[in-house]
mmCIF file of C-alpha atoms in Angstrom:
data_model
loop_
_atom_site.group_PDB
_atom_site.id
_atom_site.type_symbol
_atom_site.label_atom_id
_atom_site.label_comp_id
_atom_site.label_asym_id
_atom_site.label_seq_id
_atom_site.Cartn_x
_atom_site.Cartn_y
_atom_site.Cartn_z
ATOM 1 C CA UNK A 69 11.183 18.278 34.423
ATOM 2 C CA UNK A 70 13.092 18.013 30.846
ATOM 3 C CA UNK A 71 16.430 16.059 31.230
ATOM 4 C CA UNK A 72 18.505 14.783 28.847
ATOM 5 C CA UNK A 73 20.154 11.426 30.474
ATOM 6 C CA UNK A 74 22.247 8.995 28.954
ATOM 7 C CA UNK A 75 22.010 5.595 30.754
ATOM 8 C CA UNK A 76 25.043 2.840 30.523
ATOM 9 C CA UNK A 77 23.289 -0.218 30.682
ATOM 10 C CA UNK A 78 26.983 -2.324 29.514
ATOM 11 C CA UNK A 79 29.455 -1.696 28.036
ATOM 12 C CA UNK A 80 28.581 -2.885 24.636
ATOM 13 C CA UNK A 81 25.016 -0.740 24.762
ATOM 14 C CA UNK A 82 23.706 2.419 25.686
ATOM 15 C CA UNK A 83 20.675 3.928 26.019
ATOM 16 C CA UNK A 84 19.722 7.298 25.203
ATOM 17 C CA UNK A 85 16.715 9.277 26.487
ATOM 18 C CA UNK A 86 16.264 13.026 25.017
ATOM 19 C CA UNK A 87 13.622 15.257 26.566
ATOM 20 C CA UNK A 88 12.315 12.797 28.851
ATOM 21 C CA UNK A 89 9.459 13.756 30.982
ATOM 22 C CA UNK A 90 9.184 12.373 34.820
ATOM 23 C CA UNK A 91 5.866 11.624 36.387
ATOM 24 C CA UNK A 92 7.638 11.964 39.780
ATOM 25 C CA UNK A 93 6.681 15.771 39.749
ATOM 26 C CA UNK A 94 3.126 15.626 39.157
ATOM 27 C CA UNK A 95 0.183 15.101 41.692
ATOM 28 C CA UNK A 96 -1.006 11.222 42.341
ATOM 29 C CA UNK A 97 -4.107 11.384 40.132
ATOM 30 C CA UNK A 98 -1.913 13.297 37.056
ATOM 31 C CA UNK A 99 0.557 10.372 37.642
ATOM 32 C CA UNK A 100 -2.010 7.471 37.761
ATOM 33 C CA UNK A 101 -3.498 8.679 34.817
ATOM 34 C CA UNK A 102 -0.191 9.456 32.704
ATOM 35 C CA UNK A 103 0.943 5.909 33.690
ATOM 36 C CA UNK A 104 -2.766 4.678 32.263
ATOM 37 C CA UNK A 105 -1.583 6.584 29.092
ATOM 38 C CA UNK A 106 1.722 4.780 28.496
ATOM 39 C CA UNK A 107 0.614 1.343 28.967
ATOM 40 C CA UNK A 108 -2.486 2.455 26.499
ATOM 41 C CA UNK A 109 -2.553 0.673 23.151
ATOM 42 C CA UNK A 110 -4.679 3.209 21.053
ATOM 43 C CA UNK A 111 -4.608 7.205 21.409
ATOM 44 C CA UNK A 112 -7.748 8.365 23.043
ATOM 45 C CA UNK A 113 -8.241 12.760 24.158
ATOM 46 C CA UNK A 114 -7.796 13.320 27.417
ATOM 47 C CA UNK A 115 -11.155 13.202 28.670
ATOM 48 C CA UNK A 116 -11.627 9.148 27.297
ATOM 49 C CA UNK A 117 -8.367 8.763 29.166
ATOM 50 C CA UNK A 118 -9.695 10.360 31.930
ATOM 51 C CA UNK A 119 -12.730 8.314 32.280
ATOM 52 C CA UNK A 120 -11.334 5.151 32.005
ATOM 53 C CA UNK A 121 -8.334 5.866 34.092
ATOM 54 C CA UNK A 122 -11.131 6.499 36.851
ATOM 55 C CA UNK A 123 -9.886 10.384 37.085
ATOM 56 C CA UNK A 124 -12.454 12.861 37.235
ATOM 57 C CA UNK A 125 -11.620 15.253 33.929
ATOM 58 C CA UNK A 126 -12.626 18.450 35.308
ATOM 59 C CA UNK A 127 -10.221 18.081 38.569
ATOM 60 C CA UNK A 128 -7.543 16.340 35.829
ATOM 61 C CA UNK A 129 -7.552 19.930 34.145
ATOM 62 C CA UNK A 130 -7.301 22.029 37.325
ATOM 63 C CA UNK A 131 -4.870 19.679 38.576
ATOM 64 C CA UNK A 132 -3.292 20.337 35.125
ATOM 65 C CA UNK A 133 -3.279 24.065 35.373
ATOM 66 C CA UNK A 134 -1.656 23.519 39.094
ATOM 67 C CA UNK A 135 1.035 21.688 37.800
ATOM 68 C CA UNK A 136 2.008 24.278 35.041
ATOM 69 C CA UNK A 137 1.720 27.225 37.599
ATOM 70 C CA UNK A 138 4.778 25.074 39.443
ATOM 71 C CA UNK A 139 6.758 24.852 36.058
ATOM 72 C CA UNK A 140 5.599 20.990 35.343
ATOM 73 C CA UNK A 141 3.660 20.493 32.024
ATOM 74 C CA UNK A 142 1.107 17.396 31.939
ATOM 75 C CA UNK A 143 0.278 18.795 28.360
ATOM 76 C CA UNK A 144 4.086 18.288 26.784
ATOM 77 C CA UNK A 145 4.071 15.176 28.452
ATOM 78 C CA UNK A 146 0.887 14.120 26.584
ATOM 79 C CA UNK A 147 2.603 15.600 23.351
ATOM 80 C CA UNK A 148 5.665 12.831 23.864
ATOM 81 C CA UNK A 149 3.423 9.986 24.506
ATOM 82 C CA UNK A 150 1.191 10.646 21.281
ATOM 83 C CA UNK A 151 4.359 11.103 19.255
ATOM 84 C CA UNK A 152 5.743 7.896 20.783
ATOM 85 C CA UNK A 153 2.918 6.112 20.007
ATOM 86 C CA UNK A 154 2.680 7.713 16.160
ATOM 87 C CA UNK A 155 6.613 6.899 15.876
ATOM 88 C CA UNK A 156 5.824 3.146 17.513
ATOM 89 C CA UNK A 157 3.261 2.689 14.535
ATOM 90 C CA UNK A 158 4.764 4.409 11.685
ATOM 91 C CA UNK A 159 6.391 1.024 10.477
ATOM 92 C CA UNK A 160 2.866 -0.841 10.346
ATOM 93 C CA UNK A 161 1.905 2.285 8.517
ATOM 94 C CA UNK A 162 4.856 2.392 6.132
ATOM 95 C CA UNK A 163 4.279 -1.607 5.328
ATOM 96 C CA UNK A 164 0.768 -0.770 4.506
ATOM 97 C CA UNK A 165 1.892 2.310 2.651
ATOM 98 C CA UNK A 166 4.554 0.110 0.444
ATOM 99 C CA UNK A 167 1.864 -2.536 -0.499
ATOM 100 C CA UNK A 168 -0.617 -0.163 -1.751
ATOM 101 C CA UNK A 169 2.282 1.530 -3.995
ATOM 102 C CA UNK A 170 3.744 -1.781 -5.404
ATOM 103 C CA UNK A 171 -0.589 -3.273 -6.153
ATOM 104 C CA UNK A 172 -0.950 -0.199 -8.240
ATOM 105 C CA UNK A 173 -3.098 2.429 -6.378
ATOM 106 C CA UNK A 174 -2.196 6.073 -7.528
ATOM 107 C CA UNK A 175 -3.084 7.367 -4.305
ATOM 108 C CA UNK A 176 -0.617 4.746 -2.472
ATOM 109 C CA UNK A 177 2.164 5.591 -5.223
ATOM 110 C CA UNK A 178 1.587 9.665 -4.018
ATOM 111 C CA UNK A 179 1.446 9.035 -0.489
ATOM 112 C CA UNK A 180 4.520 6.768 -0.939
ATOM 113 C CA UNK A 181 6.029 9.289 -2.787
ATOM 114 C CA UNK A 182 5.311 11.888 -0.137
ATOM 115 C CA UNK A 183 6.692 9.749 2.553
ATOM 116 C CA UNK A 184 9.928 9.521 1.144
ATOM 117 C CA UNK A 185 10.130 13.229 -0.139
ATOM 118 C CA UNK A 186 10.302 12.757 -3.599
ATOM 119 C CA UNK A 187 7.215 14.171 -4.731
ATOM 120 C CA UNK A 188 6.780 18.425 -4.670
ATOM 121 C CA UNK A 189 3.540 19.861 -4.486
ATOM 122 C CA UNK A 190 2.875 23.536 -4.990
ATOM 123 C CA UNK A 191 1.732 25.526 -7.937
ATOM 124 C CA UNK A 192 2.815 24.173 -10.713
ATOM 125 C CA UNK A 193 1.501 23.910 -14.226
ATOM 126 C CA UNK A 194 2.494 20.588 -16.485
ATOM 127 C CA UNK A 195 1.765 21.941 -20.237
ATOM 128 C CA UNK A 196 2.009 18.636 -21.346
ATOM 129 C CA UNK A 197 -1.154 17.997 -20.187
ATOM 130 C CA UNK A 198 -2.897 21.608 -20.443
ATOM 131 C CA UNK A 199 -5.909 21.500 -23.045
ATOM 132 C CA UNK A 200 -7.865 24.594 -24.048
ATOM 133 C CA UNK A 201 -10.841 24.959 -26.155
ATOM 134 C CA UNK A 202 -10.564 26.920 -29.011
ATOM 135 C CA UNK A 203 -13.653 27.235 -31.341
ATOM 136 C CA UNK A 204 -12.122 27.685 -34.732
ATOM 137 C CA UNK A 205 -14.482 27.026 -36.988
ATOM 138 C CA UNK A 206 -17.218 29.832 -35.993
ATOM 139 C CA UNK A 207 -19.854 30.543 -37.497
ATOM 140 C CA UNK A 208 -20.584 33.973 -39.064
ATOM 141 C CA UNK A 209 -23.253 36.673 -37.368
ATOM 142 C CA UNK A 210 -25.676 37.107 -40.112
ATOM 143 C CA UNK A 211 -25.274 40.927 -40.452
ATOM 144 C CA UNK A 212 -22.020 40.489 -41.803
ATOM 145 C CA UNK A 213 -22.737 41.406 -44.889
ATOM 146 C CA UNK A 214 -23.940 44.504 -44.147
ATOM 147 C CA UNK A 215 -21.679 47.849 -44.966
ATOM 148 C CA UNK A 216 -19.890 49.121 -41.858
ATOM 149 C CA UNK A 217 -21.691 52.122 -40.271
ATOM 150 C CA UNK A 218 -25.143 50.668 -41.113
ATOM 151 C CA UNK A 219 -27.767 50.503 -38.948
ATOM 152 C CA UNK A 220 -30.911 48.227 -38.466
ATOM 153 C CA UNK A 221 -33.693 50.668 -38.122
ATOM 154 C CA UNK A 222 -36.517 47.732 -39.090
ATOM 155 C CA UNK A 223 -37.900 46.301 -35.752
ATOM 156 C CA UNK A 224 -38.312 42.873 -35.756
ATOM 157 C CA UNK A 225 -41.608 42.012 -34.628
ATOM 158 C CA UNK A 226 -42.768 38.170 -33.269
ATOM 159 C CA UNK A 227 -45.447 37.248 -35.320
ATOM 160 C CA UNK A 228 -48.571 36.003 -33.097
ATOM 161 C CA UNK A 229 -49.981 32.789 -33.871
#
């Protein structure tokens, strides 16, 4: 099912294809509805794929399950065409990416940042910008001036109005 190839087209160009999957081994509706996914334009779960392929979904999975039994897995073959279609719109992405970062927006300048690997998160603590509240200036408790080892034995009583 998995095959690396290399393909001479010329002899000025060649084409490589790693970890290609063939439809050839799966069943008629697995491969009419795998060939619906690689001419799709937009990613859509398997059971939107499955409805407007014209597949029923709940035979799709058995047929699914069938084909894994025989060593042939639909599911890593969905896996490739989802990454081929992130990878096929990752440059759209990155141009977006880019203009946000160069207008200004912090959140562009981190993602872009991110992207490129320059930026580390984790646990760390800039003490540049730390601020604690200390209350310096207190103010005394009233009983202060009391000798140590006194006590209060006068109970304070509300008066009522």
């Amino acid at each position: 099912m998995s095959s690396n190839a290399l393909a001479n087209k010329d002899d000025n160009s060649e084409v490589v294809l790693e970890n290609t999957i063939s439809l050839k081994h799966f069943y008629p509706k697995l491969r009419k509805l795998g060939k619906y996914l690689l001419t799709n334009d937009r990613p859509e779960t398997l059971k939107e794929a499955c409805e407007k392929a014209g597949v029923k979904y709940g035979s799709t999975r058995e047929l699914i399950r069938r084909s894994k039994a025989k060593g042939y897995d639909f599911y890593e073959f969905l896996n490739q065409v989802s990454d081929s279609f992130l990878h096929e719109n990752l440059v759209a992405v990155d141009g977006a990416l880019v203009e946000g970062a160069v207008s200004g927006s912090h959140n562009h300048q981190k993602l872009y940042y991110q992207r490129i690997g320059k930026l580390n998160e984790g646990p760390t603590l800039n003490v540049n910008h730390l601020t604690i509240g200390v209350n310096i200036g207190g103010i005394l408790p009233q009983d202060s001036e009391r000798s140590k080892g006194t006590i209060d034995v006068e109970p304070i009583i509300p008066k009522l109005k």
